[in-house]
Structures are given as structure tokens and as C-alpha cells.
Amino acid sequence: MEAFFNSQSSSRSRWSYDTLKNFREISPIVQNHVKRVYFTLCCAVVGAAVGAFLHVLWNIGGFLTTVASIGSMVWLLSTPPVEEQKRVSLLMASALFQGASFGPLIDLAIAVDPSLILSAFVATSLAFACFSGAALIARRREYLYLGGLLSSGLSILMWLHFASSFFGGSVALFKFELYFGLLVFVGYVIVDTQEIIERAHFGDLDYVKHALTLFTDLAAIFVRTLIILLKNSSERNERKKKRRD
């Protein structure tokens, strides 16, 4: 832990405006790969937005769209990189189905306060841009050691989820899962970004798979952010009702 805080303090002391343009450790080939990854990620986000909109129109989101999204991901990962167009189509299909699966949550947000959706999207985009940008300008492999800690945190979340499903949960446990899960997936944005760069340096230029990895992180952050905003909004409304009464 002491080494971690020392590295953070030294990173802050080295920071300057030029740091924002410091991509010397990333070769031009890798930089182009990162651009393709982010462009594909943006297309996937648009696909998810279309899926959520289709749910609002026709109420298609649910268990079947979740299964379809997972199935598309598995199909994508089992398809060889040579079939690039097919893999891109599968990524867009997975994003669309996943966006439709978020539909019930979107419906709830529309009923409570439609502006929460935009707030959650802006907050998610800013968090993703900041942490992914930090990983891009950091030294190579500087944050990869966090992968083990985040994997442990993810397994804790899974066990807590199973325990609450079988034995029942509490409000405190739900809040812990929500905020701790948000912290874990924000951390994964940093680790996954650096892992993508490192893999690209060793010749893995599979931008579709890398975009899928970041899209999964982004979707998890958005869902948790929107739930937090919904919970805070409902708590504020309850307090206002009590004051009126």
C-alpha cells in the first residue's frame, strides 16, 4: 500500500499540461488501434440507446433480450477475428439487446424523473473518460496490478448477490453492493484500458473484442449510476412528503 501511495504522489508531481498529450509510450500502430476501439465503443453505445428506445416503444426488454445479449457476446468471442464484419454486427446486436434489457430500469426512471437518464449518462461518460484517459497517459502496466484486487472485489459482489438471493437482503447490503460495484467497475475501466494497450503492443489488435470489454464496463457503471440517482431521488421525494404531512 505504501508503494501505491508513493507512486500516486510521484505521478501528481510529474503532472503538467503536456501530460495530457503524453503518448510517447504508445506506438502509432497502438494509437490507431485505440482510436478504432473507442469509435467501435461509441457505435455500441448508440446501439444500446436504440435498444432502450425500442423497449420504450414496444416493451421488448426482459429476460429474453438478456439471454440474446449474452448469446451474441459468446458468438462474437467464438468467431475468428478474420470475420470482422460479422463480429462487428454481433457486437452491435449484443449492445442493442443489452440496451433493451435496461428498458425496465429506463421506464422506472421516466416515471420518476426523465432527467435522471441524461444525468446518469453524463456522469457515466465523464467517469469513463477521466479514468480511461488516466490509464492512457500513465506509464505502461502501471495499473495492471489492480486486476487481482478488482477480481477479488467482483467475486465478493457475486457471493453477496447469491447470499442475498437465497437468504434475503437488507437495505444496507443493497447499498454496499451498489456503491462497491460502482467502484469495482470504475477500476476495471483503468485496468482494461491498460490491458488493451499492452495486448496491442504484443500484436493483439482485435478491436471488436476490446470494444466489447470496455462496453461491458460502461454498461455496468451506467446501470449502477442510474439506480443510485433513482434511489436518491425517491428518498428526497419521501422526505418532502413527510414534511408536508
CSV table of C-alpha atoms in Angstrom, one decimal:
chain,number,residue,atom,x,y,z
A,1,MET,CA,0.0,0.0,0.0
A,2,GLU,CA,2.9,2.4,0.8
A,3,ALA,CA,4.3,1.8,-2.7
A,4,PHE,CA,0.9,2.6,-4.2
A,5,PHE,CA,0.6,5.9,-2.5
A,6,ASN,CA,4.2,6.8,-3.3
A,7,SER,CA,3.5,6.1,-7.0
A,8,GLN,CA,0.4,8.2,-6.9
A,9,SER,CA,2.2,11.2,-5.3
A,10,SER,CA,5.1,11.0,-7.7
A,11,SER,CA,2.6,10.8,-10.6
A,12,ARG,CA,0.9,14.0,-9.3
A,13,SER,CA,4.2,15.8,-9.0
A,14,ARG,CA,5.1,14.9,-12.6
A,15,TRP,CA,1.7,16.1,-13.9
A,16,SER,CA,1.5,19.1,-16.3
A,17,TYR,CA,-0.5,20.2,-19.3
A,18,ASP,CA,2.0,18.2,-21.5
A,19,THR,CA,1.0,15.1,-19.6
A,20,LEU,CA,-2.4,15.2,-21.4
A,21,LYS,CA,-0.6,14.7,-24.7
A,22,ASN,CA,1.9,12.2,-23.4
A,23,PHE,CA,1.5,9.2,-25.6
A,24,ARG,CA,5.2,8.6,-26.2
A,25,GLU,CA,5.0,5.1,-24.7
A,26,ILE,CA,2.2,4.2,-27.1
A,27,SER,CA,3.3,3.4,-30.7
A,28,PRO,CA,1.4,4.9,-33.7
A,29,ILE,CA,0.0,1.4,-34.5
A,30,VAL,CA,-1.3,1.1,-31.0
A,31,GLN,CA,-2.7,4.6,-31.1
A,32,ASN,CA,-4.6,3.8,-34.2
A,33,HIS,CA,-5.9,0.6,-32.6
A,34,VAL,CA,-7.1,2.6,-29.6
A,35,LYS,CA,-9.0,5.0,-31.8
A,36,ARG,CA,-10.7,2.1,-33.6
A,37,VAL,CA,-11.6,0.7,-30.2
A,38,TYR,CA,-13.2,3.9,-29.0
A,39,PHE,CA,-15.0,4.5,-32.3
A,40,THR,CA,-16.5,1.0,-32.1
A,41,LEU,CA,-17.4,1.6,-28.5
A,42,CYS,CA,-19.3,4.7,-29.4
A,43,CYS,CA,-21.2,2.8,-32.1
A,44,ALA,CA,-22.1,0.1,-29.5
A,45,VAL,CA,-23.4,2.9,-27.1
A,46,VAL,CA,-25.6,4.2,-29.9
A,47,GLY,CA,-26.8,0.6,-30.4
A,48,ALA,CA,-27.7,0.3,-26.7
A,49,ALA,CA,-29.6,3.6,-26.9
A,50,VAL,CA,-31.6,2.3,-29.8
A,51,GLY,CA,-32.4,-0.9,-27.9
A,52,ALA,CA,-33.6,1.1,-24.9
A,53,PHE,CA,-35.7,3.3,-27.2
A,54,LEU,CA,-37.2,0.2,-28.8
A,55,HIS,CA,-38.2,-1.1,-25.4
A,56,VAL,CA,-39.9,2.2,-24.6
A,57,LEU,CA,-41.9,1.9,-27.8
A,58,TRP,CA,-42.7,-1.8,-27.8
A,59,ASN,CA,-41.8,-3.1,-24.4
A,60,ILE,CA,-39.4,-5.7,-25.7
A,61,GLY,CA,-36.8,-5.7,-22.9
A,62,GLY,CA,-36.6,-8.5,-20.4
A,63,PHE,CA,-35.2,-12.0,-19.8
A,64,LEU,CA,-35.1,-12.9,-23.5
A,65,THR,CA,-33.2,-9.9,-24.5
A,66,THR,CA,-30.7,-10.5,-21.7
A,67,VAL,CA,-30.2,-14.1,-23.0
A,68,ALA,CA,-29.9,-12.8,-26.5
A,69,SER,CA,-27.3,-10.2,-25.5
A,70,ILE,CA,-25.2,-12.9,-23.7
A,71,GLY,CA,-25.6,-15.3,-26.6
A,72,SER,CA,-24.4,-12.6,-29.0
A,73,MET,CA,-21.3,-12.0,-26.9
A,74,VAL,CA,-20.5,-15.7,-26.8
A,75,TRP,CA,-21.0,-16.0,-30.5
A,76,LEU,CA,-18.8,-13.0,-31.1
A,77,LEU,CA,-16.0,-14.3,-28.9
A,78,SER,CA,-16.1,-17.7,-30.6
A,79,THR,CA,-16.0,-16.1,-34.1
A,80,PRO,CA,-12.4,-15.9,-35.6
A,81,PRO,CA,-11.1,-12.3,-36.0
A,82,VAL,CA,-10.9,-12.8,-39.7
A,83,GLU,CA,-14.7,-12.5,-40.0
A,84,GLU,CA,-14.5,-8.8,-39.0
A,85,GLN,CA,-17.8,-7.6,-40.4
A,86,LYS,CA,-19.7,-10.5,-38.7
A,87,ARG,CA,-18.1,-9.8,-35.4
A,88,VAL,CA,-18.9,-6.0,-35.6
A,89,SER,CA,-22.6,-7.0,-36.4
A,90,LEU,CA,-22.6,-9.3,-33.4
A,91,LEU,CA,-21.3,-6.6,-31.1
A,92,MET,CA,-24.0,-4.1,-32.3
A,93,ALA,CA,-26.6,-6.8,-31.8
A,94,SER,CA,-25.4,-7.5,-28.3
A,95,ALA,CA,-25.4,-3.8,-27.5
A,96,LEU,CA,-28.9,-3.4,-28.8
A,97,PHE,CA,-30.2,-6.4,-26.8
A,98,GLN,CA,-28.4,-5.1,-23.7
A,99,GLY,CA,-29.9,-1.7,-24.1
A,100,ALA,CA,-33.4,-3.3,-24.4
A,101,SER,CA,-32.6,-5.2,-21.2
A,102,PHE,CA,-32.1,-1.9,-19.5
A,103,GLY,CA,-35.6,-0.9,-20.6
A,104,PRO,CA,-37.5,-1.7,-17.4
A,105,LEU,CA,-35.0,0.5,-15.5
A,106,ILE,CA,-35.4,3.2,-18.1
A,107,ASP,CA,-39.2,3.0,-17.7
A,108,LEU,CA,-38.8,3.5,-14.0
A,109,ALA,CA,-36.5,6.5,-14.5
A,110,ILE,CA,-39.0,8.1,-16.9
A,111,ALA,CA,-41.8,7.6,-14.3
A,112,VAL,CA,-39.7,9.2,-11.5
A,113,ASP,CA,-37.8,11.9,-13.4
A,114,PRO,CA,-36.7,11.6,-17.0
A,115,SER,CA,-33.8,14.0,-16.5
A,116,LEU,CA,-32.1,11.3,-14.4
A,117,ILE,CA,-31.4,9.3,-17.5
A,118,LEU,CA,-29.4,12.2,-19.0
A,119,SER,CA,-27.7,12.8,-15.7
A,120,ALA,CA,-26.7,9.2,-15.4
A,121,PHE,CA,-25.4,9.1,-18.9
A,122,VAL,CA,-23.3,12.3,-18.5
A,123,ALA,CA,-21.9,11.1,-15.1
A,124,THR,CA,-21.0,7.7,-16.7
A,125,SER,CA,-19.4,9.3,-19.7
A,126,LEU,CA,-17.3,11.7,-17.5
A,127,ALA,CA,-16.2,8.9,-15.2
A,128,PHE,CA,-15.3,6.7,-18.1
A,129,ALA,CA,-13.4,9.5,-20.0
A,130,CYS,CA,-11.5,10.5,-16.9
A,131,PHE,CA,-10.4,7.0,-15.8
A,132,SER,CA,-9.7,5.7,-19.3
A,133,GLY,CA,-7.8,8.9,-20.1
A,134,ALA,CA,-5.7,8.4,-16.9
A,135,ALA,CA,-4.9,4.9,-18.0
A,136,LEU,CA,-3.8,6.1,-21.4
A,137,ILE,CA,-1.4,8.8,-20.2
A,138,ALA,CA,0.0,6.7,-17.4
A,139,ARG,CA,3.1,4.6,-17.7
A,140,ARG,CA,2.6,1.2,-19.4
A,141,ARG,CA,1.5,-1.5,-17.0
A,142,GLU,CA,1.3,1.0,-14.1
A,143,TYR,CA,-2.2,0.0,-13.0
A,144,LEU,CA,-2.3,-3.7,-14.2
A,145,TYR,CA,-1.6,-4.9,-10.7
A,146,LEU,CA,-5.1,-3.7,-9.7
A,147,GLY,CA,-6.6,-6.5,-11.8
A,148,GLY,CA,-6.2,-9.0,-8.9
A,149,LEU,CA,-7.8,-6.7,-6.4
A,150,LEU,CA,-10.7,-6.0,-8.7
A,151,SER,CA,-11.2,-9.7,-9.5
A,152,SER,CA,-11.4,-10.3,-5.7
A,153,GLY,CA,-13.9,-7.4,-5.4
A,154,LEU,CA,-16.0,-8.9,-8.2
A,155,SER,CA,-16.1,-12.3,-6.6
A,156,ILE,CA,-17.2,-10.6,-3.3
A,157,LEU,CA,-20.0,-9.0,-5.2
A,158,MET,CA,-21.1,-12.3,-6.8
A,159,TRP,CA,-21.1,-14.1,-3.4
A,160,LEU,CA,-23.1,-11.2,-1.8
A,161,HIS,CA,-25.6,-11.3,-4.6
A,162,PHE,CA,-26.1,-15.1,-4.3
A,163,ALA,CA,-26.4,-14.8,-0.5
A,164,SER,CA,-29.0,-12.0,-0.7
A,165,SER,CA,-30.9,-14.1,-3.3
A,166,PHE,CA,-31.1,-17.2,-1.0
A,167,PHE,CA,-31.2,-15.6,2.4
A,168,GLY,CA,-32.8,-12.2,1.7
A,169,GLY,CA,-31.0,-8.9,1.7
A,170,SER,CA,-31.1,-5.7,3.6
A,171,VAL,CA,-31.1,-2.0,2.6
A,172,ALA,CA,-27.5,-1.7,3.9
A,173,LEU,CA,-26.3,-4.7,1.9
A,174,PHE,CA,-28.0,-3.4,-1.2
A,175,LYS,CA,-26.3,0.0,-0.8
A,176,PHE,CA,-23.0,-1.7,-0.3
A,177,GLU,CA,-23.4,-3.8,-3.4
A,178,LEU,CA,-24.4,-0.7,-5.4
A,179,TYR,CA,-21.5,1.6,-4.4
A,180,PHE,CA,-18.8,-1.1,-4.1
A,181,GLY,CA,-19.9,-2.5,-7.5
A,182,LEU,CA,-19.6,1.0,-9.0
A,183,LEU,CA,-16.1,1.3,-7.5
A,184,VAL,CA,-15.1,-2.1,-8.9
A,185,PHE,CA,-16.2,-1.3,-12.5
A,186,VAL,CA,-14.7,2.1,-12.5
A,187,GLY,CA,-11.4,0.4,-11.5
A,188,TYR,CA,-11.9,-2.1,-14.4
A,189,VAL,CA,-12.0,0.8,-16.8
A,190,ILE,CA,-8.5,1.7,-15.9
A,191,VAL,CA,-7.2,-1.9,-15.8
A,192,ASP,CA,-8.9,-2.9,-19.1
A,193,THR,CA,-7.7,0.2,-20.9
A,194,GLN,CA,-4.1,-0.5,-19.9
A,195,GLU,CA,-4.5,-4.2,-20.7
A,196,ILE,CA,-5.9,-3.3,-24.2
A,197,ILE,CA,-2.8,-1.2,-24.8
A,198,GLU,CA,-0.5,-3.8,-23.6
A,199,ARG,CA,-2.1,-6.6,-25.7
A,200,ALA,CA,-1.9,-4.3,-28.7
A,201,HIS,CA,1.8,-3.8,-28.2
A,202,PHE,CA,2.2,-7.6,-28.4
A,203,GLY,CA,0.2,-7.8,-31.6
A,204,ASP,CA,-3.4,-8.4,-30.4
A,205,LEU,CA,-5.3,-5.8,-32.5
A,206,ASP,CA,-8.7,-7.3,-32.0
A,207,TYR,CA,-10.6,-4.0,-31.7
A,208,VAL,CA,-14.0,-5.6,-31.6
A,209,LYS,CA,-13.3,-7.7,-28.6
A,210,HIS,CA,-11.6,-4.8,-26.8
A,211,ALA,CA,-14.5,-2.6,-27.5
A,212,LEU,CA,-16.8,-5.3,-26.1
A,213,THR,CA,-14.7,-5.3,-22.9
A,214,LEU,CA,-15.0,-1.5,-22.4
A,215,PHE,CA,-18.7,-1.6,-23.3
A,216,THR,CA,-19.3,-4.1,-20.6
A,217,ASP,CA,-17.6,-1.8,-18.0
A,218,LEU,CA,-19.5,1.2,-19.3
A,219,ALA,CA,-22.9,-0.5,-19.2
A,220,ALA,CA,-22.3,-1.7,-15.6
A,221,ILE,CA,-21.3,1.8,-14.5
A,222,PHE,CA,-24.4,3.4,-16.2
A,223,VAL,CA,-26.8,0.9,-14.6
A,224,ARG,CA,-25.4,1.5,-11.1
A,225,THR,CA,-25.2,5.2,-11.5
A,226,LEU,CA,-28.9,5.4,-12.6
A,227,ILE,CA,-30.0,3.2,-9.7
A,228,ILE,CA,-28.1,5.5,-7.3
A,229,LEU,CA,-29.7,8.6,-8.8
A,230,LEU,CA,-33.2,6.9,-8.7
A,231,LYS,CA,-32.7,5.9,-5.0
A,232,ASN,CA,-31.6,9.4,-4.0
A,233,SER,CA,-34.5,11.0,-5.9
A,234,SER,CA,-37.1,8.7,-4.3
A,235,GLU,CA,-35.6,9.4,-0.8
A,236,ARG,CA,-35.8,13.1,-1.5
A,237,ASN,CA,-39.4,12.8,-2.5
A,238,GLU,CA,-40.3,10.8,0.6
A,239,ARG,CA,-38.7,13.4,2.8
A,240,LYS,CA,-40.7,16.1,1.1
A,241,LYS,CA,-43.9,14.2,1.6
A,242,LYS,CA,-43.1,13.8,5.3
A,243,ARG,CA,-42.5,17.5,5.7
A,244,ARG,CA,-45.9,18.2,4.1
A,245,ASP,CA,-47.7,15.8,6.4
